[in-house]
Coordinates of N, CA and C in Angstrom, one line a residue:
M1059 N -17.7 -18.5 2.6 CA -16.7 -19.6 1.6 C -15.5 -19.4 2.5
K1060 N -14.3 -20.4 2.5 CA -13.3 -20.6 3.1 C -12.1 -21.0 1.6
I1061 N -11.6 -20.3 2.1 CA -10.4 -20.7 1.0 C -9.1 -20.5 1.2
K1062 N -8.2 -21.3 1.4 CA -6.6 -21.2 2.2 C -6.7 -20.8 4.1
G1063 N -7.7 -21.4 4.3 CA -7.5 -20.8 5.7 C -8.2 -19.1 5.9
F1064 N -8.8 -18.9 5.4 CA -9.6 -17.7 5.6 C -11.1 -17.5 4.7
E1065 N -11.8 -16.8 5.8 CA -13.3 -16.1 5.0 C -12.9 -15.7 3.8
I1066 N -13.8 -15.6 3.0 CA -13.8 -14.9 1.9 C -15.3 -14.8 1.3
S1067 N -15.9 -14.2 1.0 CA -17.6 -14.1 0.8 C -17.5 -14.0 -0.7
V1068 N -18.5 -14.7 -1.6 CA -18.5 -14.7 -2.8 C -18.7 -13.3 -3.6
K1069 N -19.3 -12.4 -3.0 CA -19.4 -10.9 -3.8 C -17.8 -10.3 -3.7
Q1070 N -16.9 -11.0 -2.7 CA -15.1 -10.3 -3.0 C -14.9 -11.0 -3.8
I1071 N -15.1 -12.1 -3.7 CA -14.7 -13.3 -4.7 C -15.1 -13.0 -6.4
L1072 N -16.1 -12.2 -6.9 CA -17.0 -12.1 -7.7 C -16.1 -10.5 -8.2
F1073 N -15.8 -8.9 -7.3 CA -15.4 -8.1 -7.6 C -13.8 -8.3 -8.0
L1074 N -13.1 -9.7 -6.5 CA -11.6 -9.7 -7.2 C -11.3 -10.3 -8.8
A1075 N -12.4 -10.8 -8.9 CA -12.7 -11.3 -10.3 C -12.7 -9.9 -11.7
I1076 N -13.6 -9.3 -11.4 CA -13.5 -8.0 -12.0 C -12.4 -7.1 -11.7
Y1077 N -11.9 -7.1 -11.1 CA -10.8 -6.3 -10.7 C -9.7 -6.6 -11.6
Y1078 N -9.0 -7.9 -11.0 CA -8.0 -8.6 -11.7 C -8.0 -9.1 -13.0
G1079 N -9.2 -9.4 -13.4 CA -9.3 -9.7 -14.8 C -9.7 -8.7 -15.9
F1080 N -10.1 -7.6 -15.2 CA -10.4 -6.2 -16.2 C -10.2 -5.3 -15.6
A1081 N -10.8 -5.0 -14.7 CA -10.6 -3.3 -14.2 C -9.1 -2.7 -14.1
Q1082 N -7.9 -3.5 -13.7 CA -6.7 -3.2 -13.3 C -6.2 -2.5 -14.8
Y1083 N -6.5 -3.0 -15.9 CA -6.3 -3.1 -17.2 C -6.8 -1.7 -17.9
L1084 N -7.6 -0.8 -16.9 CA -8.2 0.2 -17.5 C -7.1 1.2 -18.0
P1085 N -7.7 2.5 -18.4 CA -6.4 3.5 -18.7 C -6.2 4.0 -17.3
D1086 N -4.7 4.8 -17.3 CA -4.4 5.4 -16.1 C -5.9 6.5 -15.2
S1087 N -5.7 6.2 -14.2 CA -6.6 7.1 -13.6 C -6.4 8.8 -14.4
Y1088 N -5.2 9.4 -14.6 CA -4.9 10.5 -14.8 C -4.9 10.9 -16.3
S1089 N -5.1 9.7 -16.8 CA -5.6 9.8 -18.6 C -6.5 11.0 -19.2
F1090 N -6.8 11.7 -20.2 CA -7.5 12.8 -20.2 C -8.8 12.5 -20.8
V1091 N -9.0 11.3 -21.6 CA -10.3 10.7 -21.9 C -10.8 9.9 -21.4
W1092 N -10.2 8.9 -20.5 CA -11.2 7.3 -20.0 C -10.8 7.6 -18.5
G1093 N -9.5 8.6 -18.1 CA -8.9 8.2 -16.6 C -9.9 8.5 -15.7
G1094 N -11.2 9.5 -15.5 CA -11.7 9.2 -14.3 C -12.7 8.2 -14.7
V1095 N -13.3 7.9 -15.3 CA -14.1 6.7 -16.0 C -13.6 5.4 -15.1
S1096 N -12.3 4.9 -15.6 CA -11.5 4.1 -15.2 C -11.1 3.6 -13.8
N1097 N -10.9 5.1 -13.1 CA -10.5 5.3 -11.8 C -12.0 4.9 -11.0
R1098 N -13.2 5.5 -11.5 CA -14.5 5.2 -10.6 C -14.6 3.6 -10.7
I1099 N -14.8 3.0 -11.9 CA -14.4 1.6 -11.9 C -13.9 0.8 -10.8
R1100 N -12.2 1.1 -10.9 CA -12.0 0.5 -9.4 C -11.6 0.8 -8.4
V1101 N -12.1 1.7 -7.9 CA -13.3 2.7 -6.7 C -13.5 1.6 -6.3
F1102 N -15.1 1.2 -7.5 CA -16.2 0.6 -7.4 C -15.9 -0.9 -7.1
C1103 N -15.0 -1.6 -7.8 CA -14.3 -2.5 -7.2 C -13.8 -2.8 -5.5
V1104 N -13.0 -2.1 -5.5 CA -12.2 -2.4 -3.9 C -12.9 -1.7 -3.1
K1105 N -14.6 -0.9 -2.9 CA -15.1 -0.5 -2.1 C -15.6 -2.1 -2.2
R1106 N -15.9 -3.1 -2.8 CA -16.7 -4.3 -2.6 C -15.5 -5.5 -1.8
I1107 N -14.1 -5.0 -1.9 CA -13.2 -6.0 -1.7 C -12.5 -5.6 -0.1
F1108 N -11.8 -4.6 -0.3 CA -11.6 -4.2 1.1 C -11.9 -4.1 2.5
K1109 N -11.9 -4.3 3.6 CA -12.5 -4.5 4.5 C -12.8 -3.3 5.1
K1110 N -12.5 -2.1 4.7 CA -13.0 -0.9 5.5 C -12.5 0.0 4.2
C1111 N -13.2 0.8 3.8 CA -13.2 2.5 2.8 C -13.7 3.4 3.1
G1112 N -12.7 4.3 2.9 CA -13.7 5.6 3.4 C -13.8 6.5 1.5
H1113 N -14.0 7.6 1.6 CA -13.7 7.8 0.4 C -12.5 7.7 -0.4
I1114 N -12.5 6.8 -0.9 CA -11.2 6.9 -1.8 C -10.9 7.6 -3.1
R1115 N -10.0 8.5 -2.8 CA -9.6 9.4 -4.5 C -9.2 8.7 -5.5
T1116 N -8.1 7.7 -5.5 CA -7.5 6.9 -6.4 C -6.7 5.7 -6.1
I1117 N -7.1 4.7 -7.5 CA -7.0 3.4 -7.1 C -6.1 3.5 -8.6
N1118 N -5.2 3.7 -9.1 CA -4.8 3.8 -10.3 C -4.2 1.8 -10.6
R1119 N -4.1 2.4 -12.2 CA -3.8 1.0 -12.9 C -2.7 -0.3 -12.4
R1120 N -3.3 -1.2 -12.1 CA -2.1 -2.5 -12.4 C -1.8 -2.4 -10.5
V1121 N -2.9 -1.9 -9.9 CA -2.3 -2.1 -8.5 C -2.6 -3.7 -7.9
N1122 N -1.9 -3.5 -6.7 CA -2.1 -5.5 -6.6 C -1.9 -5.5 -5.2
F1123 N -2.9 -6.0 -4.8 CA -3.4 -5.9 -3.1 C -4.0 -7.3 -3.1
G1124 N -3.3 -8.6 -3.4 CA -3.3 -9.7 -3.0 C -5.2 -10.0 -3.2
S1125 N -5.6 -10.5 -2.0 CA -6.9 -10.9 -1.8 C -7.7 -9.1 -0.9
G1126 N -7.1 -8.6 -0.9 CA -7.3 -7.3 -0.4 C -8.5 -7.6 0.9
R1127 N -8.6 -8.9 1.6 CA -9.7 -8.6 2.5 C -9.4 -8.3 4.1
N1128 N -8.2 -8.1 4.3 CA -8.1 -6.9 5.4 C -7.4 -5.6 5.2
I1129 N -7.6 -4.9 3.9 CA -7.2 -3.8 3.7 C -8.0 -2.7 4.3
E1130 N -7.5 -1.6 5.1 CA -8.3 -0.5 5.6 C -7.7 0.6 4.9
M1131 N -8.7 1.3 4.1 CA -8.4 2.7 3.4 C -9.2 3.7 3.8
G1132 N -8.3 4.7 4.2 CA -9.3 5.9 4.8 C -9.8 7.0 4.0
D1133 N -10.5 7.9 4.2 CA -11.0 9.1 3.6 C -9.8 9.5 2.8
E1134 N -9.6 10.4 1.3 CA -9.2 10.9 0.2 C -7.8 10.5 0.3
S1135 N -7.7 9.2 -0.1 CA -6.3 8.7 -0.2 C -6.1 8.2 -1.3
G1136 N -4.8 7.6 -1.7 CA -5.1 7.2 -3.2 C -3.6 6.2 -3.3
I1137 N -3.6 5.5 -3.9 CA -2.9 4.4 -4.6 C -2.4 4.5 -5.8
G1138 N -0.8 4.7 -6.2 CA -0.6 5.0 -7.7 C -0.3 3.6 -8.2
A1139 N -0.1 3.9 -9.5 CA -0.1 2.7 -10.5 C 1.1 1.6 -9.8
R1140 N 0.8 0.5 -10.2 CA 1.6 -0.6 -9.9 C 2.4 -0.8 -8.9
T1141 N 1.6 -0.3 -8.0 CA 2.0 -0.6 -6.4 C 1.6 -1.9 -5.9
I1142 N 2.8 -2.7 -5.0 CA 2.3 -3.7 -5.2 C 2.0 -3.5 -2.5
L1143 N 1.2 -3.8 -2.5 CA 0.8 -4.2 -1.4 C -0.2 -5.3 -0.6
P1144 N 0.5 -5.4 0.6 CA -0.4 -6.6 1.3 C -1.4 -6.6 1.7
S1145 N -2.1 -7.9 1.6 CA -3.8 -7.4 2.1 C -4.3 -7.2 3.0
N1146 N -3.2 -7.1 4.0 CA -3.3 -6.4 6.1 C -2.9 -5.3 6.1
T1147 N -2.9 -4.4 5.4 CA -2.3 -3.1 5.3 C -3.4 -2.2 5.9
I1148 N -3.2 -1.3 6.6 CA -3.8 -0.3 7.0 C -3.4 1.1 6.5
I1149 N -3.9 2.0 5.8 CA -3.9 3.1 4.9 C -4.9 4.3 6.0
G1150 N -4.2 5.5 6.1 CA -5.4 6.4 7.1 C -5.7 6.9 5.9
N1151 N -6.3 8.4 6.8 CA -6.8 9.5 5.6 C -5.8 10.5 5.2
H1152 N -6.0 10.9 3.6 CA -5.0 11.9 3.1 C -3.5 11.4 2.7
V1153 N -3.7 9.9 2.1 CA -2.3 9.5 2.0 C -2.3 9.0 0.8
I1154 N -1.0 9.7 0.3 CA -0.8 9.5 -1.0 C 0.3 8.4 -1.4
I1155 N 0.4 7.7 -1.7 CA 1.2 6.5 -2.1 C 1.5 6.6 -4.1
S1156 N 2.8 7.2 -4.1 CA 3.0 7.3 -5.4 C 3.4 6.0 -6.2
R1157 N 3.2 5.9 -7.5 CA 3.3 4.8 -8.2 C 4.7 3.7 -8.1
D1158 N 4.4 2.6 -8.2 CA 5.8 1.6 -8.4 C 6.0 1.3 -7.0
C1159 N 5.3 1.6 -5.7 CA 5.8 1.2 -4.3 C 5.5 -0.1 -4.0
L1160 N 6.0 -0.3 -3.3 CA 6.3 -2.2 -2.7 C 6.0 -1.8 -1.4
I1161 N 5.2 -2.8 -0.9 CA 5.0 -2.9 0.4 C 5.0 -4.4 0.9
W1162 N 6.1 -5.0 1.5 CA 6.4 -6.3 1.6 C 5.8 -6.6 3.0
P1163 N 5.3 -7.8 3.1 CA 4.4 -8.4 4.3 C 5.3 -9.3 5.1
Q1164 N 6.1 -10.0 4.7 CA 7.3 -10.8 5.4 C 8.6 -11.2 4.4
N1165 N 9.6 -11.1 5.1 CA 10.5 -11.6 4.8 C 11.4 -13.4 5.1
H1166 N 12.2 -13.4 4.3 CA 12.7 -14.7 4.7 C 13.5 -15.0 5.9
R1167 N 13.6 -15.8 6.4 CA 14.4 -16.6 7.2 C 15.5 -16.6 7.2
F1168 N 16.6 -16.3 8.2 CA 17.8 -16.0 7.8 C 18.8 -16.8 8.9
D1169 N 17.9 -17.0 10.4 CA 18.7 -17.2 11.5 C 19.5 -18.7 11.6
R1170 N 19.3 -19.4 10.6 CA 20.1 -20.4 11.0 C 21.6 -20.8 10.0
I1171 N 22.7 -21.3 10.3 CA 23.8 -21.1 9.2 C 23.8 -22.8 8.8
D1172 N 23.3 -23.9 9.8 CA 23.4 -25.3 8.8 C 22.3 -25.2 8.1
I1173 N 21.5 -24.6 7.8 CA 20.4 -24.9 6.9 C 20.9 -23.9 5.5
P1174 N 20.5 -24.1 4.5 CA 20.5 -23.0 3.6 C 19.4 -22.4 3.3
L1175 N 19.9 -21.1 2.9 CA 18.9 -20.0 3.0 C 17.3 -20.4 2.5
N1176 N 17.6 -20.9 1.3 CA 16.2 -21.1 0.7 C 15.6 -22.1 1.1
D1177 N 16.3 -23.0 2.3 CA 15.0 -24.0 2.8 C 15.0 -23.3 4.4
Q1178 N 15.1 -22.5 4.9 CA 14.4 -21.8 6.0 C 13.0 -21.4 6.1
G1179 N 12.6 -21.5 5.3 CA 11.0 -20.6 5.1 C 10.8 -19.0 5.0
M1180 N 9.8 -18.8 5.5 CA 9.3 -17.4 5.6 C 9.0 -17.2 6.9
L1181 N 9.4 -15.9 7.7 CA 9.2 -15.2 8.6 C 7.2 -15.2 8.7
P1182 N 6.7 -14.9 9.9 CA 5.2 -14.5 9.5 C 4.9 -13.1 9.3
P1183 N 4.1 -13.3 8.5 CA 3.8 -11.7 7.9 C 3.6 -10.6 9.3
K1184 N 3.7 -9.4 8.6 CA 3.3 -8.5 9.8 C 2.9 -7.2 8.7
Q1185 N 1.9 -6.5 9.7 CA 1.3 -5.5 9.5 C 1.5 -4.4 9.1
T1186 N 1.5 -3.6 7.9 CA 2.0 -2.3 7.4 C 1.3 -1.3 8.1
I1187 N 1.3 -0.2 9.1 CA 0.3 0.8 9.1 C 0.9 2.3 8.5
I1188 N 0.4 2.3 8.1 CA 0.4 4.3 7.5 C -0.6 5.2 8.0
E1189 N -0.2 6.0 8.4 CA -0.8 6.8 9.2 C -1.5 7.8 8.4
D1190 N -2.6 8.6 9.2 CA -3.0 10.3 8.2 C -1.9 11.1 7.1
D1191 N -2.0 11.8 6.5 CA -1.8 12.5 6.0 C 0.2 12.5 6.0
V1192 N 0.4 10.9 5.0 CA 1.1 10.8 4.4 C 1.4 10.5 3.2
W1193 N 2.5 10.7 2.7 CA 3.3 11.2 1.4 C 4.1 10.1 1.4
I1194 N 4.3 8.9 0.3 CA 5.3 8.0 0.2 C 5.7 7.9 -1.4
G1195 N 6.9 8.3 -1.9 CA 7.0 8.7 -2.9 C 7.4 7.6 -3.7
L1196 N 7.7 8.0 -4.9 CA 7.9 7.1 -6.6 C 8.6 5.8 -6.4
R1197 N 8.6 4.9 -6.1 CA 9.6 3.7 -6.3 C 10.0 3.1 -5.0
T1198 N 9.0 3.5 -3.7 CA 9.5 3.4 -2.9 C 9.1 2.3 -1.9
I1199 N 10.4 1.6 -1.2 CA 10.3 0.3 -0.4 C 10.0 -0.1 0.7
L1200 N 8.9 -0.6 1.3 CA 8.8 -0.1 2.9 C 9.1 -2.0 2.9
T1201 N 10.1 -2.7 4.0 CA 10.2 -3.3 4.8 C 9.3 -4.1 5.5
P1202 N 8.8 -5.2 5.4 CA 7.7 -6.0 6.5 C 7.3 -5.1 7.9
G1203 N 6.2 -5.0 8.5 CA 6.0 -4.7 10.0 C 6.4 -2.7 9.4
R1204 N 6.1 -2.1 8.9 CA 6.4 -0.5 9.0 C 5.4 0.3 9.7
H1205 N 5.7 1.1 10.5 CA 4.3 1.8 10.9 C 4.7 3.7 10.5
V1206 N 4.2 3.5 9.8 CA 4.7 5.0 9.0 C 4.0 6.3 9.5
A1207 N 4.5 7.3 10.8 CA 3.8 8.3 11.2 C 3.1 9.0 10.9
K1208 N 1.7 9.5 11.4 CA 1.2 10.9 10.9 C 1.8 11.9 10.1
G1209 N 1.5 12.6 9.5 CA 2.3 13.3 8.3 C 4.0 13.2 7.7
T1210 N 4.2 12.2 7.8 CA 5.7 11.9 7.3 C 5.6 12.0 5.6
I1211 N 6.5 12.1 5.3 CA 7.1 12.3 3.4 C 8.4 11.3 3.8
V1212 N 8.2 10.3 2.8 CA 8.8 9.7 2.3 C 9.6 9.9 1.0
G1213 N 10.6 10.0 0.8 CA 11.1 10.7 -0.6 C 11.4 9.9 -1.2
M1214 N 11.4 9.4 -3.0 CA 11.4 8.5 -3.9 C 12.5 7.7 -3.6
G1215 N 12.1 7.0 -3.8 CA 13.2 5.7 -4.6 C 13.9 5.5 -2.7
S1216 N 13.4 5.1 -1.3 CA 13.4 5.3 -0.9 C 13.2 3.9 -0.1
V1217 N 14.2 3.1 0.7 CA 14.1 1.7 1.3 C 13.6 2.0 2.6
L1218 N 12.6 2.3 3.3 CA 12.0 1.9 4.2 C 12.3 1.3 5.6
S1219 N 13.5 0.8 5.8 CA 13.6 -0.4 6.9 C 13.5 0.3 8.8
K1220 N 13.1 1.3 8.7 CA 12.8 1.8 10.2 C 11.7 2.5 10.5
D1221 N 11.5 3.0 11.4 CA 10.1 4.2 11.6 C 10.9 4.9 12.2
F1222 N 9.9 6.2 11.9 CA 10.6 7.7 12.2 C 9.4 8.1 12.9
P1223 N 9.5 9.6 13.8 CA 8.6 10.2 14.5 C 7.6 10.5 13.8
P1224 N 6.4 11.0 14.0 CA 5.5 11.8 13.4 C 6.2 12.9 12.7
Y1225 N 6.1 13.5 11.2 CA 6.4 14.6 10.5 C 7.4 14.2 10.5
S1226 N 8.1 13.6 9.9 CA 9.2 13.1 9.4 C 9.7 13.5 8.4
I1227 N 10.5 13.8 7.5 CA 11.0 13.9 6.1 C 11.9 13.1 6.3
V1228 N 12.2 11.7 5.3 CA 12.8 10.9 5.4 C 13.6 10.2 4.0
G1229 N 14.5 9.8 3.5 CA 14.6 9.9 2.5 C 15.9 9.2 1.9
G1230 N 16.5 8.1 1.1 CA 17.6 7.5 0.9 C 17.4 6.2 1.1
A1231 N 18.6 5.2 1.2 CA 18.6 3.8 1.2 C 19.6 3.1 1.9
P1232 N 19.3 2.6 3.4 CA 18.1 3.0 3.9 C 18.0 4.3 4.1
A1233 N 16.6 4.4 4.5 CA 15.8 5.6 4.7 C 16.7 6.2 5.8
K1234 N 16.8 7.7 6.2 CA 17.7 8.5 7.4 C 16.5 9.7 7.2
L1235 N 16.7 10.1 8.7 CA 15.8 11.3 8.8 C 16.6 12.7 8.1
I1236 N 15.9 13.0 7.3 CA 16.4 14.4 6.9 C 16.1 15.9 7.3
R1237 N 15.1 16.0 8.1 CA 14.8 17.1 9.1 C 12.8 16.8 9.1
N1238 N 12.7 17.7 10.3 CA 11.3 17.4 11.0 C 10.0 18.4 10.5
R1239 N 8.8 18.1 10.1 CA 7.9 19.1 9.8 C 7.8 19.8 10.9
L1240 N 7.8 19.7 12.1 CA 7.0 20.3 13.2 C 7.9 21.3 13.5
A1241 N 9.6 21.1 13.3 CA 10.7 22.0 13.4 C 10.7 23.4 12.6
D1242 N 10.2 22.7 11.3 CA 10.0 23.4 10.1 C 8.6 24.7 10.6
N1243 N 7.7 24.3 11.1 CA 6.7 25.3 11.5 C 6.8 25.7 12.7
E1244 N 7.7 25.5 13.5 CA 7.9 26.4 15.2 C 8.6 27.5 14.5
N1245 N 9.8 27.7 13.1 CA 10.6 28.6 12.9 C 9.5 29.5 12.2
K1246 N 8.8 29.5 11.8 CA 7.1 30.7 10.6 C 7.2 31.1 11.8

């Protein structure tokens, strides 16, 4: 079946309806009584929606991933509650995406001054890649097209507007390099 210029299966449509109509509203994955069951139901759904899935630890409540049709997610990774990510994101293995994170796929055009900003349209969407062993802190914003390198830690509340080397610890708005985890290990 084709919808808005892309292929989507009937199975994906069914599980998108189950996820967005029911499963996303189930209790928090870490709640004492129903958390584990709620998480398993959400994981069950996204495994039938995403393009590629490993063994997922957590899909917490109210995660918005659009159609999810091109999302790839590796083993032992999790997405925190109320996170928004575009449907073409690649998430590696052992990735922690905390609550309330925003990953933007595209931005507004602003290159012409003879046309009002709201009439210039949007730039083409860019893919976000989050490599293995990354921790993205609470309420972080990733601008379009970020490539978060292996082993990176992004401090909570950061605005990641550029890419950093592997094993970086970054934070702030805009995010700046705080230190490199490789240097920490060399000093031990």
